[in-house]
Coordinates of C-alpha atoms in Angstrom, one line a residue:
Chain V
M23 CA 0.1 -0.3 0.0
N24 CA 1.2 3.4 -1.1
W25 CA -0.2 6.6 -1.1
D26 CA 1.0 8.5 -4.2
W27 CA 0.2 12.3 -3.9
S28 CA 0.8 12.9 -7.7
A29 CA -2.0 10.6 -8.7
V30 CA -4.4 12.9 -6.6
A31 CA -2.5 15.8 -8.3
D32 CA -3.4 14.1 -11.4
F33 CA -6.8 13.6 -10.6
M34 CA -8.0 17.0 -9.8
P35 CA -9.1 18.1 -13.3
R36 CA -11.1 15.2 -13.9
F37 CA -12.2 15.4 -10.1
W38 CA -13.6 19.5 -10.6
D39 CA -15.2 17.8 -13.7
G40 CA -17.2 15.7 -11.9
V41 CA -17.9 17.8 -8.9
L42 CA -20.1 20.3 -11.1
I43 CA -21.9 17.4 -13.1
T44 CA -22.7 16.4 -9.5
L45 CA -23.8 19.4 -8.2
Q46 CA -25.6 19.9 -11.8
I47 CA -27.7 16.4 -11.2
L48 CA -28.1 17.3 -7.6
V49 CA -29.9 21.0 -8.1
L50 CA -31.8 19.8 -11.2
G51 CA -33.1 16.7 -9.8
S52 CA -34.0 18.6 -6.5
L53 CA -36.0 20.9 -9.1
I54 CA -37.7 18.3 -10.5
S55 CA -38.2 16.3 -7.0
F56 CA -40.0 19.0 -5.5
T57 CA -42.1 20.3 -8.0
L58 CA -43.4 16.7 -8.8
G59 CA -43.4 15.6 -4.9
L60 CA -46.0 18.0 -4.7
V61 CA -48.2 17.3 -7.6
W62 CA -48.2 14.2 -6.0
A63 CA -48.9 15.2 -2.7
I64 CA -51.7 17.3 -4.0
G65 CA -53.2 14.2 -5.8
F66 CA -53.2 12.4 -2.4
R67 CA -55.9 14.5 -1.3
A68 CA -57.9 14.9 -4.8
P69 CA -61.6 14.8 -4.2
T70 CA -61.7 11.4 -6.3
R71 CA -60.6 8.1 -5.7
F72 CA -59.8 7.9 -9.1
V73 CA -57.0 10.4 -8.7
R74 CA -56.1 9.1 -5.4
W75 CA -55.6 5.5 -5.9
P76 CA -53.2 5.6 -9.0
V77 CA -51.3 8.3 -7.5
N78 CA -50.7 6.5 -4.2
A79 CA -50.1 3.0 -6.3
V80 CA -47.4 5.0 -8.7
T81 CA -45.6 6.6 -6.0
E82 CA -45.5 3.1 -3.8
F83 CA -44.5 1.3 -6.9
I84 CA -41.5 3.6 -7.6
R85 CA -40.2 4.4 -3.5
T86 CA -40.5 0.5 -3.3
T87 CA -37.9 -0.4 -6.3
P88 CA -34.4 0.4 -6.5
L89 CA -33.1 3.8 -8.5
L90 CA -30.6 1.6 -10.4
V91 CA -33.2 -0.6 -12.6
Q92 CA -35.4 2.6 -12.9
L93 CA -32.2 4.0 -14.2
F94 CA -31.7 1.3 -16.5
F95 CA -35.4 0.9 -17.5
L96 CA -35.3 4.8 -18.6
Y97 CA -31.6 4.2 -20.0
F98 CA -33.0 1.6 -22.4
V99 CA -36.3 1.4 -22.6
L100 CA -37.4 5.0 -23.5
P101 CA -35.2 4.8 -26.9
E102 CA -37.5 1.7 -27.5
W103 CA -40.3 3.9 -27.6
G104 CA -38.6 6.7 -29.5
V105 CA -37.7 9.0 -26.9
Q106 CA -34.1 9.9 -26.8
F107 CA -32.4 11.6 -23.9
S108 CA -28.6 11.8 -23.2
A109 CA -27.3 9.8 -20.3
L110 CA -27.2 12.7 -17.9
T111 CA -30.8 14.3 -18.7
T112 CA -32.3 10.5 -18.4
G113 CA -30.2 10.3 -15.1
T114 CA -31.3 13.5 -13.8
I115 CA -35.3 12.9 -14.6
A116 CA -34.7 9.3 -13.0
I117 CA -33.4 10.9 -9.7
G118 CA -35.6 13.5 -9.6
L119 CA -38.8 11.2 -10.5
H120 CA -37.4 8.4 -7.4
Y121 CA -37.0 11.4 -4.9
S122 CA -40.6 13.0 -5.8
T123 CA -41.7 9.8 -4.5
Y124 CA -40.1 10.7 -0.7
T125 CA -40.9 14.5 -1.1
A126 CA -44.6 13.6 -1.9
Q127 CA -44.5 12.0 1.4
V128 CA -42.9 15.0 3.0
Y129 CA -45.4 17.3 1.7
R130 CA -48.3 15.4 2.7
A131 CA -47.2 14.9 6.6
G132 CA -46.5 19.1 6.3
I133 CA -50.2 19.3 4.8
E134 CA -51.5 17.3 7.3
A135 CA -49.8 19.0 10.0
V136 CA -51.8 22.1 8.8
P137 CA -54.7 22.7 11.8
P138 CA -58.3 22.0 9.9
G139 CA -59.0 25.5 10.9
Q140 CA -57.0 27.1 8.0
W141 CA -59.0 24.7 5.5
E142 CA -62.2 25.7 7.3
A143 CA -61.5 29.5 7.4
A144 CA -60.2 29.1 3.4
K145 CA -63.4 28.0 2.9
A146 CA -65.3 30.5 5.0
L147 CA -63.9 33.1 2.9
S148 CA -64.9 31.3 -0.3
L149 CA -61.1 31.4 -1.4
P150 CA -60.7 29.4 -4.8
A151 CA -58.6 26.2 -4.5
H152 CA -55.8 27.4 -5.8
R153 CA -55.7 30.1 -3.6
T154 CA -56.4 27.9 -0.7
W155 CA -53.7 25.8 -1.6
F156 CA -50.6 28.8 -2.4
A157 CA -51.8 31.1 -0.4
V158 CA -53.1 29.4 2.8
I159 CA -51.8 26.0 3.2
L160 CA -48.8 25.6 1.3
P161 CA -46.5 28.7 2.9
Q162 CA -47.4 27.0 6.5
A163 CA -46.8 23.6 5.6
I164 CA -43.9 24.5 3.5
R165 CA -41.9 26.3 6.3
R166 CA -42.5 23.0 8.6
I167 CA -41.0 20.4 6.1
T168 CA -37.6 22.7 4.5
P169 CA -35.6 20.6 7.4
A170 CA -37.5 17.2 5.8
L171 CA -36.7 18.4 2.2
G172 CA -32.8 19.2 2.8
N173 CA -32.6 15.5 4.0
Y174 CA -33.7 14.0 1.0
V175 CA -31.3 16.2 -0.8
I176 CA -28.4 15.3 1.1
A177 CA -29.8 11.6 0.6
M178 CA -29.9 12.4 -3.0
L179 CA -26.4 13.6 -3.3
K180 CA -25.4 9.9 -1.9
D181 CA -27.3 8.1 -4.8
T182 CA -25.8 10.6 -7.5
P183 CA -22.7 8.0 -7.8
L184 CA -25.5 5.5 -9.5
L185 CA -25.5 7.4 -12.5
A186 CA -22.1 6.8 -13.2
A187 CA -24.2 2.8 -14.4
I188 CA -25.7 4.6 -17.4
G189 CA -22.1 6.6 -18.1
V190 CA -22.9 9.9 -17.0
L191 CA -19.6 11.6 -15.9
E192 CA -20.2 12.5 -12.6
M193 CA -17.7 11.9 -9.3
L194 CA -17.2 8.2 -9.4
Q195 CA -17.2 7.6 -13.2
Q196 CA -14.6 10.0 -13.4
S197 CA -12.5 8.4 -10.9
R198 CA -13.0 5.0 -13.0
L199 CA -12.0 6.5 -15.9
E200 CA -8.8 7.7 -14.1
S201 CA -8.3 4.3 -12.9
A202 CA -8.8 3.1 -16.0
S203 CA -6.2 5.0 -17.8
T204 CA -3.5 5.5 -15.0
F205 CA -4.3 1.8 -12.9
Q206 CA -4.3 4.0 -9.6
Y207 CA -7.5 2.6 -7.8
T208 CA -6.7 3.8 -4.8
E209 CA -6.4 7.8 -4.9
P210 CA -9.2 8.5 -6.8
L211 CA -11.9 6.6 -5.1
T212 CA -10.4 7.7 -1.7
V213 CA -10.6 11.1 -3.0
I214 CA -14.3 11.0 -3.9
G215 CA -15.4 9.2 -1.0
I216 CA -13.7 11.8 1.1
A217 CA -15.3 14.8 -1.0
F218 CA -18.8 12.9 -0.3
I219 CA -18.2 13.0 3.6
L220 CA -17.1 17.0 2.9
I221 CA -20.2 17.8 0.6
A222 CA -22.8 15.8 3.0
Y223 CA -21.7 16.8 6.7
P224 CA -21.8 20.1 6.6
A225 CA -24.9 19.9 4.8
S226 CA -26.5 18.2 7.3
L227 CA -25.3 20.5 10.1
L228 CA -27.0 23.2 8.1
V229 CA -30.1 21.1 8.0
R230 CA -29.9 20.8 11.9
T231 CA -29.9 24.3 12.1
L232 CA -32.7 25.0 9.9
E233 CA -34.1 22.0 12.0
R234 CA -34.1 24.6 15.3
R235 CA -34.8 27.7 13.7
L236 CA -37.9 26.8 11.1
V237 CA -39.7 24.2 13.1
R238 CA -40.6 25.4 16.2
Chain P
M11 CA -37.7 -14.1 -22.6
T12 CA -37.0 -17.7 -22.8
A13 CA -37.2 -20.7 -20.2
G14 CA -33.6 -20.7 -20.1
L15 CA -32.7 -17.5 -19.3
W16 CA -35.3 -17.4 -16.6
Q17 CA -34.2 -20.8 -14.9
N18 CA -30.6 -20.0 -15.0
W19 CA -30.3 -16.4 -14.5
V20 CA -33.7 -14.7 -13.0
L21 CA -34.7 -17.1 -10.5
P22 CA -31.1 -17.7 -9.2
G23 CA -31.0 -13.7 -9.6
I24 CA -33.9 -13.5 -6.7
W25 CA -32.5 -15.9 -4.4
I26 CA -29.1 -13.9 -4.5
T27 CA -30.7 -10.8 -4.0
V28 CA -32.8 -12.5 -0.6
Q29 CA -29.5 -14.1 0.8
L30 CA -28.0 -10.5 0.0
L31 CA -30.7 -8.7 1.9
V32 CA -30.6 -11.4 4.9
Y33 CA -26.8 -11.1 5.6
S34 CA -26.7 -7.2 5.1
A35 CA -29.6 -6.9 7.4
A36 CA -28.1 -9.1 10.1
L37 CA -25.0 -6.9 9.7
A38 CA -26.8 -3.7 9.7
G39 CA -28.7 -4.9 12.7
V40 CA -25.9 -6.0 15.0
V41 CA -24.2 -2.8 14.1
A42 CA -27.0 -0.3 14.5
F43 CA -27.8 -1.8 18.0
A44 CA -24.0 -1.8 18.6
V45 CA -23.3 1.6 18.0
G46 CA -26.8 3.2 18.8
M47 CA -26.6 1.8 21.9
A48 CA -23.0 3.5 22.3
R49 CA -24.1 6.5 21.7
T50 CA -26.0 6.5 25.0
H51 CA -23.1 5.3 27.0
R52 CA -21.8 7.4 30.2
S53 CA -18.3 7.9 28.7
G54 CA -17.8 10.7 26.2
L55 CA -15.0 8.9 24.6
V56 CA -17.3 6.3 23.5
R57 CA -20.1 8.4 22.6
F58 CA -18.0 10.3 20.2
L59 CA -16.3 7.6 18.5
A60 CA -19.8 6.0 17.7
G61 CA -21.2 9.7 16.6
F62 CA -17.9 9.4 14.5
Y63 CA -18.6 6.4 13.0
T64 CA -22.3 7.4 11.9
E65 CA -21.2 10.4 10.4
I66 CA -18.5 8.7 8.3
F67 CA -21.0 6.1 7.2
R68 CA -23.9 8.2 6.7
G69 CA -21.7 11.1 5.0
T70 CA -20.5 8.8 2.2
S71 CA -22.4 6.8 -0.7
A72 CA -22.9 3.2 0.0
L73 CA -21.9 2.9 -3.9
I74 CA -18.4 4.2 -3.3
L75 CA -18.0 2.3 -0.2
M76 CA -18.7 -0.7 -2.1
F77 CA -16.3 0.1 -4.7
W78 CA -13.7 1.1 -2.1
L79 CA -13.8 -2.2 -0.4
F80 CA -13.4 -4.2 -3.6
F81 CA -10.8 -2.0 -5.4
V82 CA -8.6 -0.4 -2.5
L83 CA -8.9 -2.5 0.3
P84 CA -7.1 -5.6 -1.2
P85 CA -4.0 -3.7 -2.0
L86 CA -4.4 -2.1 1.1
L87 CA -4.5 -5.7 3.2
G88 CA -3.1 -7.7 0.7
W89 CA -6.3 -9.8 0.4
Q90 CA -9.3 -9.8 -1.9
L91 CA -13.0 -10.1 -0.7
V92 CA -15.3 -11.8 -2.7
P93 CA -17.5 -9.5 -4.4
M94 CA -20.7 -10.9 -2.6
W95 CA -18.8 -10.3 0.6
A96 CA -17.8 -6.6 -0.3
A97 CA -21.5 -5.7 -1.5
V98 CA -22.5 -7.3 2.3
L99 CA -19.7 -5.4 4.1
A100 CA -20.6 -2.4 2.3
L101 CA -24.6 -2.1 2.9
G102 CA -24.3 -3.9 6.3
L103 CA -22.0 -1.1 7.6
S104 CA -23.6 2.0 5.9
Y105 CA -26.8 1.0 6.4
G106 CA -26.2 0.1 10.0
A107 CA -25.0 3.7 11.1
Y108 CA -28.8 4.8 9.5
G109 CA -29.9 2.4 12.0
A110 CA -27.8 3.3 14.9
E111 CA -29.7 6.6 14.5
I112 CA -32.9 4.9 15.1
V113 CA -31.8 2.7 17.9
R114 CA -30.7 6.0 19.4
G115 CA -33.9 7.8 18.8
A116 CA -36.2 5.3 20.0
L117 CA -33.8 4.8 23.4
N118 CA -33.7 8.5 24.1
S119 CA -37.5 8.8 23.6
V120 CA -38.0 6.0 26.6
A121 CA -39.7 8.0 29.6
P122 CA -36.7 9.3 31.7
A123 CA -38.1 8.2 35.1
Q124 CA -37.8 4.2 33.7
R125 CA -34.1 4.9 33.6
E126 CA -34.2 6.6 36.9
A127 CA -36.2 3.8 38.2
G128 CA -33.3 1.1 37.2
I129 CA -31.0 3.5 38.7
A130 CA -33.2 3.3 41.8
L131 CA -33.3 -0.4 42.3
S132 CA -29.7 -0.8 41.8
L133 CA -29.8 -2.1 38.3
T134 CA -26.4 -2.5 36.2
P135 CA -26.6 -0.2 33.2
W136 CA -26.6 -3.4 31.1
Q137 CA -29.7 -4.8 33.4
R138 CA -31.0 -1.7 32.6
M139 CA -30.3 -1.7 29.2
R140 CA -31.6 -5.4 28.7
L141 CA -34.7 -5.2 31.2
I142 CA -35.8 -1.7 31.0
L143 CA -34.9 0.5 28.3
L144 CA -34.9 -2.0 25.1
P145 CA -38.3 -3.6 25.5
Q146 CA -39.7 -0.3 25.4
A147 CA -37.7 1.1 22.8
V148 CA -37.7 -2.1 20.3
P149 CA -41.7 -1.4 19.3
E150 CA -40.6 2.4 18.3
M151 CA -37.9 1.3 16.3
I152 CA -39.6 -1.4 14.0
P153 CA -41.5 1.0 11.5
P154 CA -38.0 2.8 11.1
F155 CA -36.7 -0.1 10.7
C156 CA -39.2 -1.5 8.4
N157 CA -38.4 1.6 5.8
L158 CA -34.8 1.0 6.4
L159 CA -35.0 -2.5 5.2
I160 CA -37.2 -1.2 2.3
E161 CA -34.1 1.0 1.5
L162 CA -31.7 -1.9 2.2
L163 CA -33.3 -4.1 -0.2
K164 CA -33.1 -1.3 -2.9
G165 CA -29.5 -1.1 -1.9
T166 CA -28.8 -4.9 -3.2
A167 CA -29.6 -3.5 -6.4
L168 CA -26.0 -2.0 -6.4
V169 CA -24.0 -5.3 -6.2
S170 CA -25.0 -6.0 -9.8
L171 CA -22.3 -3.2 -10.4
L172 CA -19.4 -5.1 -8.7
G173 CA -20.6 -8.4 -11.2
V174 CA -22.8 -10.1 -8.2
G175 CA -25.3 -12.1 -10.0
D176 CA -28.6 -10.6 -8.2
V177 CA -32.0 -9.5 -9.9
S178 CA -30.5 -6.4 -11.6
F179 CA -27.5 -8.5 -12.8
A180 CA -29.9 -11.0 -14.5
A181 CA -32.1 -8.4 -16.3
Y182 CA -28.8 -6.6 -17.8
L183 CA -27.6 -10.1 -19.0
V184 CA -31.2 -10.8 -20.5
R185 CA -31.4 -7.4 -21.9
L186 CA -28.1 -8.2 -23.9
A187 CA -28.8 -11.5 -24.6
T188 CA -32.9 -10.7 -26.3
Q189 CA -32.2 -7.2 -27.0
E190 CA -35.3 -6.0 -25.4
S191 CA -35.3 -4.1 -22.4
A192 CA -39.1 -3.0 -21.7
Q193 CA -40.2 -6.8 -20.7
V194 CA -37.2 -7.6 -18.6
Y195 CA -37.2 -4.5 -16.6
T196 CA -40.5 -4.5 -15.7
I197 CA -40.0 -7.9 -14.3
S198 CA -37.3 -7.2 -12.2
L199 CA -38.9 -3.7 -10.7
V200 CA -42.1 -5.9 -10.3
I201 CA -40.0 -8.5 -8.2
Y202 CA -39.0 -6.0 -6.1
F203 CA -41.6 -5.0 -5.6
V204 CA -43.1 -7.8 -4.5
L205 CA -40.4 -8.5 -2.1
A206 CA -40.9 -5.2 -0.7
F207 CA -44.6 -5.9 0.1
V208 CA -43.8 -9.2 1.6
L209 CA -41.0 -7.5 3.9
T210 CA -43.6 -4.5 5.0
R211 CA -46.5 -7.0 5.9
S212 CA -44.1 -9.1 7.9
M213 CA -43.0 -6.1 9.6
K214 CA -46.4 -5.0 10.4
V215 CA -47.1 -8.5 12.1
L216 CA -43.6 -7.8 14.2
E217 CA -44.8 -4.8 15.4
R218 CA -48.1 -6.2 16.9
K219 CA -46.2 -8.6 19.0
T220 CA -43.2 -6.6 20.4
K221 CA -45.7 -4.1 21.3
R222 CA -47.8 -6.7 22.7
N223 CA -45.0 -7.5 24.5
V224 CA -45.0 -4.3 26.4
G225 CA -48.7 -4.3 27.2
I226 CA -49.9 -1.8 24.3
E227 CA -52.5 -3.1 22.8
P228 CA -52.0 -3.0 18.9
E229 CA -53.9 -0.4 16.8
P230 CA -56.4 -2.8 14.6
G231 CA -56.1 -2.5 10.7
V232 CA -55.7 1.0 8.7
L233 CA -59.5 2.0 8.8
G234 CA -59.8 0.6 12.2
G235 CA -56.9 2.7 13.5
M236 CA -58.2 5.5 12.1
F237 CA -61.7 5.4 13.9
A238 CA -60.3 4.5 17.1
K239 CA -57.9 7.5 17.0
R240 CA -61.0 9.9 16.4
A241 CA -62.9 8.2 19.0
E242 CA -59.8 8.7 21.7
A243 CA -59.2 12.2 20.4
K244 CA -63.3 13.0 21.3
A245 CA -63.2 11.5 24.6
A246 CA -59.9 13.2 25.7
G247 CA -61.7 16.5 24.5
S248 CA -64.8 16.0 26.6
T249 CA -63.4 14.4 30.1
V250 CA -60.7 15.8 32.3
S251 CA -58.1 13.1 32.6
G252 CA -56.8 12.7 35.9
G253 CA -53.3 14.1 35.2
V254 CA -52.1 11.4 33.2
S255 CA -50.1 13.0 30.8
K256 CA -49.0 11.2 27.6

């Protein structure tokens, strides 16, 4: 076992490329999961069961099956149906879709925690449905669930390496390419492992602070 | 998909996935209880070490840990892990760290008076843990552990990237053989869904059993539970309870 600092230095250009792609996936994936999760959560409360049941079934299915298989599904099956996306786009959509089923549960909990008096007040003021949601319920719900959403962003960060399986050039794939060209396995993998901890730990501290500030 | 592919790859794949799940869940359970209990230890050093472990293993990705154990550890130690065991080790260690947080949370949620009563009866710390804290904390742990087990089941799909022949690896091979993706990937998603469904059902049974052990009447099914809660809330609103705080 010998640790070679020059191998670390050689890896740096690729490493920063990987970090950028990882963060890009993370930001876009979060946006997809936040918006789609809200759509699911509103679907859970739809007045008719013909909406509620399919939404429940679909989110349950996506939530309990592995992201990796879903990635392969989207990557290999969509082209068969005539939809062509790049690996990066497919991966971002897959991760956003997968995590939207988690954020949907978070939104649901947040919405259920809004006191029923708020719904009744909105009804008494005869606010239209979209005003009830966007002016009364969601502002109160989202404040409470921000830390929980933050936790899922961190979880999503730790799932971005899966996208290497379909060849997205994020951190893990960059380290594999580096290893394939220099035969140095130790340094690139260790560097990205530490990089994940260095990103995830401060982020989790931030979420804990948010929790203290926002929830009470 | 031909019968041969089904028999040679998909069925053994299901068996490998189940094996992986059982082994890594066992390892994760041991790690979770050991580290989780260590986080409530008297000594600050033990608490710090346990906290350090959870932060490290929760901070990094299970897939990277798995690659690290498989590619970096051999030159470091001079021996090579079989892919299957590298996978079990990586999954067990990282999901164990998540489990440790569940154990710690459940232990902390036991009423402090229970622990004080244990001290008053001059039980040793280990007796307190075994006889007082754990029996009350375990029913609290089961629902989050059930979620974690589903996460672990999903995590086992990662091993296909090391070449272990689980369900996802079988799907990959079948895709190469038949040049068809939709069918085989749909089937493998359904397999994972069914496995997860079986797990959630059996954990529900386990939850009822452990709750009964400490004298908590388990809630009737989902719908019944809602009605019971509503009735309870009504009762609580109309009568003044005699200083019994929840």
